[in-house]
Amino acid sequence: MAEGVRAAATVGEAARYGSLLLAHALRRPREWIVAHPEERLSEEQRAMFAGLCERRGAGEPIAYILGNAGFYGREFFVNGDVLIPRPETEHLVDEAIAFVKRRRGAVSVLDVGAGSGAIACSIAAETAAVVVGTDISETAIAVAHQNARRLNVADRCAFVHGDLAEPVHGRRFGAIVANLPYVPRGDLPAAPDPLSFEPRVALDGGSDGLATYARLVPQLPPLLESGGLLLLEAAPPTIGRLQRMLQSAFPRYAIEQKHDYAGLPRYLKAVI
Ligand code: GLN
């Protein structure tokens, strides 16, 4: 417990982490712990709990330790091969869902750099859309498949391995979304920062944070159906540059900066 507490900033956080880790070690729901204060821990359970606290104490994000992250009201399996889905990305999912629901008929959606599949699976779970996700990481694709099965959307949500939009070359989509790696390389922190536990390939946006988007944007115009929607998440300081990049690829589109929960410009919305 002491190790776990070291990584917690407040008493509330320490209490929450402690009970989450204990519940995980005992393979019981958190409510069971509250209801059974007298229950004795076995030697094995004590060692297990101590091990989990140690990992948290070294800075590892709780989502990786538990193998679980909440996103858009659902539980996703996550491990160190995928970025942990962030609440700020839920706005982008809201927009995508609203667009799909407004459209009559089946909408196909592309999620470039799908990672855990949190965006793609959420859209598939909330709508009748057919969703395709791509990712350069084969281990991330395996996680995304697992999430699609877990959420019962595997029949409408496929994941393919490959660089950016290469695996879907020649196809067209009614909506394209992406949360590509966008952290400027110089801003990537070292351990024990929680970000250092996440895959570099999911975060590293090159020296200016836009290297991956600079490769993706020219691939996009032939992939988007006319009247289609584009949603791209980026870092607040780089979003203006991404907007200009996108505007020159889509001169007839209206491109808007949209804000996250913290009021920071977090993603671009492009519609015609
Ligand atoms: N939102 C993440 C962060 O700032 C970065 C995600 C990404 O690079 N796509 O921690």
JSON list of N, CA, C and O in Angstrom, two decimals, residues 92-113:
[
{"chain": "A", "resi": 92, "resn": "LEU", "atom": "N", "xyz": [-15.19, 14.03, -29.54]},
{"chain": "A", "resi": 92, "resn": "LEU", "atom": "CA", "xyz": [-15.05, 13.63, -30.95]},
{"chain": "A", "resi": 92, "resn": "LEU", "atom": "C", "xyz": [-16.02, 12.48, -31.26]},
{"chain": "A", "resi": 92, "resn": "LEU", "atom": "O", "xyz": [-16.67, 12.45, -32.31]},
{"chain": "A", "resi": 93, "resn": "VAL", "atom": "N", "xyz": [-16.13, 11.56, -30.32]},
{"chain": "A", "resi": 93, "resn": "VAL", "atom": "CA", "xyz": [-17.05, 10.43, -30.49]},
{"chain": "A", "resi": 93, "resn": "VAL", "atom": "C", "xyz": [-18.50, 10.93, -30.55]},
{"chain": "A", "resi": 93, "resn": "VAL", "atom": "O", "xyz": [-19.28, 10.50, -31.39]},
{"chain": "A", "resi": 94, "resn": "ASP", "atom": "N", "xyz": [-18.84, 11.89, -29.68]},
{"chain": "A", "resi": 94, "resn": "ASP", "atom": "CA", "xyz": [-20.18, 12.52, -29.70]},
{"chain": "A", "resi": 94, "resn": "ASP", "atom": "C", "xyz": [-20.51, 13.04, -31.10]},
{"chain": "A", "resi": 94, "resn": "ASP", "atom": "O", "xyz": [-21.60, 12.82, -31.62]},
{"chain": "A", "resi": 95, "resn": "GLU", "atom": "N", "xyz": [-19.56, 13.77, -31.67]},
{"chain": "A", "resi": 95, "resn": "GLU", "atom": "CA", "xyz": [-19.76, 14.39, -33.00]},
{"chain": "A", "resi": 95, "resn": "GLU", "atom": "C", "xyz": [-19.96, 13.32, -34.05]},
{"chain": "A", "resi": 95, "resn": "GLU", "atom": "O", "xyz": [-20.80, 13.45, -34.93]},
{"chain": "A", "resi": 96, "resn": "ALA", "atom": "N", "xyz": [-19.13, 12.29, -34.00]},
{"chain": "A", "resi": 96, "resn": "ALA", "atom": "CA", "xyz": [-19.21, 11.22, -35.01]},
{"chain": "A", "resi": 96, "resn": "ALA", "atom": "C", "xyz": [-20.57, 10.53, -34.91]},
{"chain": "A", "resi": 96, "resn": "ALA", "atom": "O", "xyz": [-21.23, 10.28, -35.93]},
{"chain": "A", "resi": 97, "resn": "ILE", "atom": "N", "xyz": [-21.00, 10.24, -33.70]},
{"chain": "A", "resi": 97, "resn": "ILE", "atom": "CA", "xyz": [-22.28, 9.56, -33.49]},
{"chain": "A", "resi": 97, "resn": "ILE", "atom": "C", "xyz": [-23.45, 10.41, -33.99]},
{"chain": "A", "resi": 97, "resn": "ILE", "atom": "O", "xyz": [-24.34, 9.94, -34.70]},
{"chain": "A", "resi": 98, "resn": "ALA", "atom": "N", "xyz": [-23.40, 11.71, -33.65]},
{"chain": "A", "resi": 98, "resn": "ALA", "atom": "CA", "xyz": [-24.48, 12.61, -34.08]},
{"chain": "A", "resi": 98, "resn": "ALA", "atom": "C", "xyz": [-24.55, 12.65, -35.61]},
{"chain": "A", "resi": 98, "resn": "ALA", "atom": "O", "xyz": [-25.64, 12.62, -36.19]},
{"chain": "A", "resi": 99, "resn": "PHE", "atom": "N", "xyz": [-23.40, 12.69, -36.25]},
{"chain": "A", "resi": 99, "resn": "PHE", "atom": "CA", "xyz": [-23.36, 12.73, -37.72]},
{"chain": "A", "resi": 99, "resn": "PHE", "atom": "C", "xyz": [-23.96, 11.46, -38.32]},
{"chain": "A", "resi": 99, "resn": "PHE", "atom": "O", "xyz": [-24.80, 11.51, -39.21]},
{"chain": "A", "resi": 100, "resn": "VAL", "atom": "N", "xyz": [-23.53, 10.31, -37.80]},
{"chain": "A", "resi": 100, "resn": "VAL", "atom": "CA", "xyz": [-24.01, 9.02, -38.33]},
{"chain": "A", "resi": 100, "resn": "VAL", "atom": "C", "xyz": [-25.53, 8.92, -38.15]},
{"chain": "A", "resi": 100, "resn": "VAL", "atom": "O", "xyz": [-26.26, 8.49, -39.05]},
{"chain": "A", "resi": 101, "resn": "LYS", "atom": "N", "xyz": [-26.03, 9.37, -36.98]},
{"chain": "A", "resi": 101, "resn": "LYS", "atom": "CA", "xyz": [-27.47, 9.26, -36.71]},
{"chain": "A", "resi": 101, "resn": "LYS", "atom": "C", "xyz": [-28.29, 10.19, -37.62]},
{"chain": "A", "resi": 101, "resn": "LYS", "atom": "O", "xyz": [-29.42, 9.87, -37.97]},
{"chain": "A", "resi": 102, "resn": "ARG", "atom": "N", "xyz": [-27.71, 11.35, -37.96]},
{"chain": "A", "resi": 102, "resn": "ARG", "atom": "CA", "xyz": [-28.43, 12.30, -38.83]},
{"chain": "A", "resi": 102, "resn": "ARG", "atom": "C", "xyz": [-28.57, 11.80, -40.26]},
{"chain": "A", "resi": 102, "resn": "ARG", "atom": "O", "xyz": [-29.48, 12.15, -40.97]},
{"chain": "A", "resi": 103, "resn": "ARG", "atom": "N", "xyz": [-27.59, 11.01, -40.67]},
{"chain": "A", "resi": 103, "resn": "ARG", "atom": "CA", "xyz": [-27.57, 10.51, -42.05]},
{"chain": "A", "resi": 103, "resn": "ARG", "atom": "C", "xyz": [-28.54, 9.37, -42.22]},
{"chain": "A", "resi": 103, "resn": "ARG", "atom": "O", "xyz": [-28.62, 8.48, -41.38]},
{"chain": "A", "resi": 104, "resn": "ARG", "atom": "N", "xyz": [-29.24, 9.37, -43.35]},
{"chain": "A", "resi": 104, "resn": "ARG", "atom": "CA", "xyz": [-30.11, 8.20, -43.60]},
{"chain": "A", "resi": 104, "resn": "ARG", "atom": "C", "xyz": [-29.27, 7.12, -44.28]},
{"chain": "A", "resi": 104, "resn": "ARG", "atom": "O", "xyz": [-28.36, 7.42, -45.01]},
{"chain": "A", "resi": 105, "resn": "GLY", "atom": "N", "xyz": [-29.60, 5.90, -43.99]},
{"chain": "A", "resi": 105, "resn": "GLY", "atom": "CA", "xyz": [-28.88, 4.79, -44.62]},
{"chain": "A", "resi": 105, "resn": "GLY", "atom": "C", "xyz": [-27.61, 4.46, -43.88]},
{"chain": "A", "resi": 105, "resn": "GLY", "atom": "O", "xyz": [-27.24, 5.12, -42.90]},
{"chain": "A", "resi": 106, "resn": "ALA", "atom": "N", "xyz": [-26.94, 3.42, -44.33]},
{"chain": "A", "resi": 106, "resn": "ALA", "atom": "CA", "xyz": [-25.75, 2.94, -43.64]},
{"chain": "A", "resi": 106, "resn": "ALA", "atom": "C", "xyz": [-24.57, 3.88, -43.89]},
{"chain": "A", "resi": 106, "resn": "ALA", "atom": "O", "xyz": [-24.34, 4.30, -45.02]},
{"chain": "A", "resi": 107, "resn": "VAL", "atom": "N", "xyz": [-23.90, 4.23, -42.83]},
{"chain": "A", "resi": 107, "resn": "VAL", "atom": "CA", "xyz": [-22.71, 5.08, -42.95]},
{"chain": "A", "resi": 107, "resn": "VAL", "atom": "C", "xyz": [-21.49, 4.22, -42.63]},
{"chain": "A", "resi": 107, "resn": "VAL", "atom": "O", "xyz": [-21.50, 3.45, -41.68]},
{"chain": "A", "resi": 108, "resn": "SER", "atom": "N", "xyz": [-20.46, 4.37, -43.45]},
{"chain": "A", "resi": 108, "resn": "SER", "atom": "CA", "xyz": [-19.21, 3.67, -43.13]},
{"chain": "A", "resi": 108, "resn": "SER", "atom": "C", "xyz": [-18.24, 4.68, -42.52]},
{"chain": "A", "resi": 108, "resn": "SER", "atom": "O", "xyz": [-18.15, 5.83, -42.96]},
{"chain": "A", "resi": 109, "resn": "VAL", "atom": "N", "xyz": [-17.56, 4.24, -41.49]},
{"chain": "A", "resi": 109, "resn": "VAL", "atom": "CA", "xyz": [-16.67, 5.13, -40.74]},
{"chain": "A", "resi": 109, "resn": "VAL", "atom": "C", "xyz": [-15.27, 4.52, -40.72]},
{"chain": "A", "resi": 109, "resn": "VAL", "atom": "O", "xyz": [-15.10, 3.31, -40.54]},
{"chain": "A", "resi": 110, "resn": "LEU", "atom": "N", "xyz": [-14.27, 5.38, -40.92]},
{"chain": "A", "resi": 110, "resn": "LEU", "atom": "CA", "xyz": [-12.88, 4.95, -40.83]},
{"chain": "A", "resi": 110, "resn": "LEU", "atom": "C", "xyz": [-12.23, 5.61, -39.60]},
{"chain": "A", "resi": 110, "resn": "LEU", "atom": "O", "xyz": [-12.36, 6.82, -39.41]},
{"chain": "A", "resi": 111, "resn": "ASP", "atom": "N", "xyz": [-11.57, 4.80, -38.79]},
{"chain": "A", "resi": 111, "resn": "ASP", "atom": "CA", "xyz": [-10.81, 5.32, -37.64]},
{"chain": "A", "resi": 111, "resn": "ASP", "atom": "C", "xyz": [-9.34, 5.00, -37.91]},
{"chain": "A", "resi": 111, "resn": "ASP", "atom": "O", "xyz": [-8.93, 3.83, -37.84]},
{"chain": "A", "resi": 112, "resn": "VAL", "atom": "N", "xyz": [-8.55, 6.03, -38.20]},
{"chain": "A", "resi": 112, "resn": "VAL", "atom": "CA", "xyz": [-7.13, 5.81, -38.54]},
{"chain": "A", "resi": 112, "resn": "VAL", "atom": "C", "xyz": [-6.31, 5.84, -37.25]},
{"chain": "A", "resi": 112, "resn": "VAL", "atom": "O", "xyz": [-6.38, 6.80, -36.49]},
{"chain": "A", "resi": 113, "resn": "GLY", "atom": "N", "xyz": [-5.54, 4.79, -37.02]},
{"chain": "A", "resi": 113, "resn": "GLY", "atom": "CA", "xyz": [-4.75, 4.71, -35.80]},
{"chain": "A", "resi": 113, "resn": "GLY", "atom": "C", "xyz": [-5.67, 4.39, -34.63]},
{"chain": "A", "resi": 113, "resn": "GLY", "atom": "O", "xyz": [-5.72, 5.12, -33.63]}
]
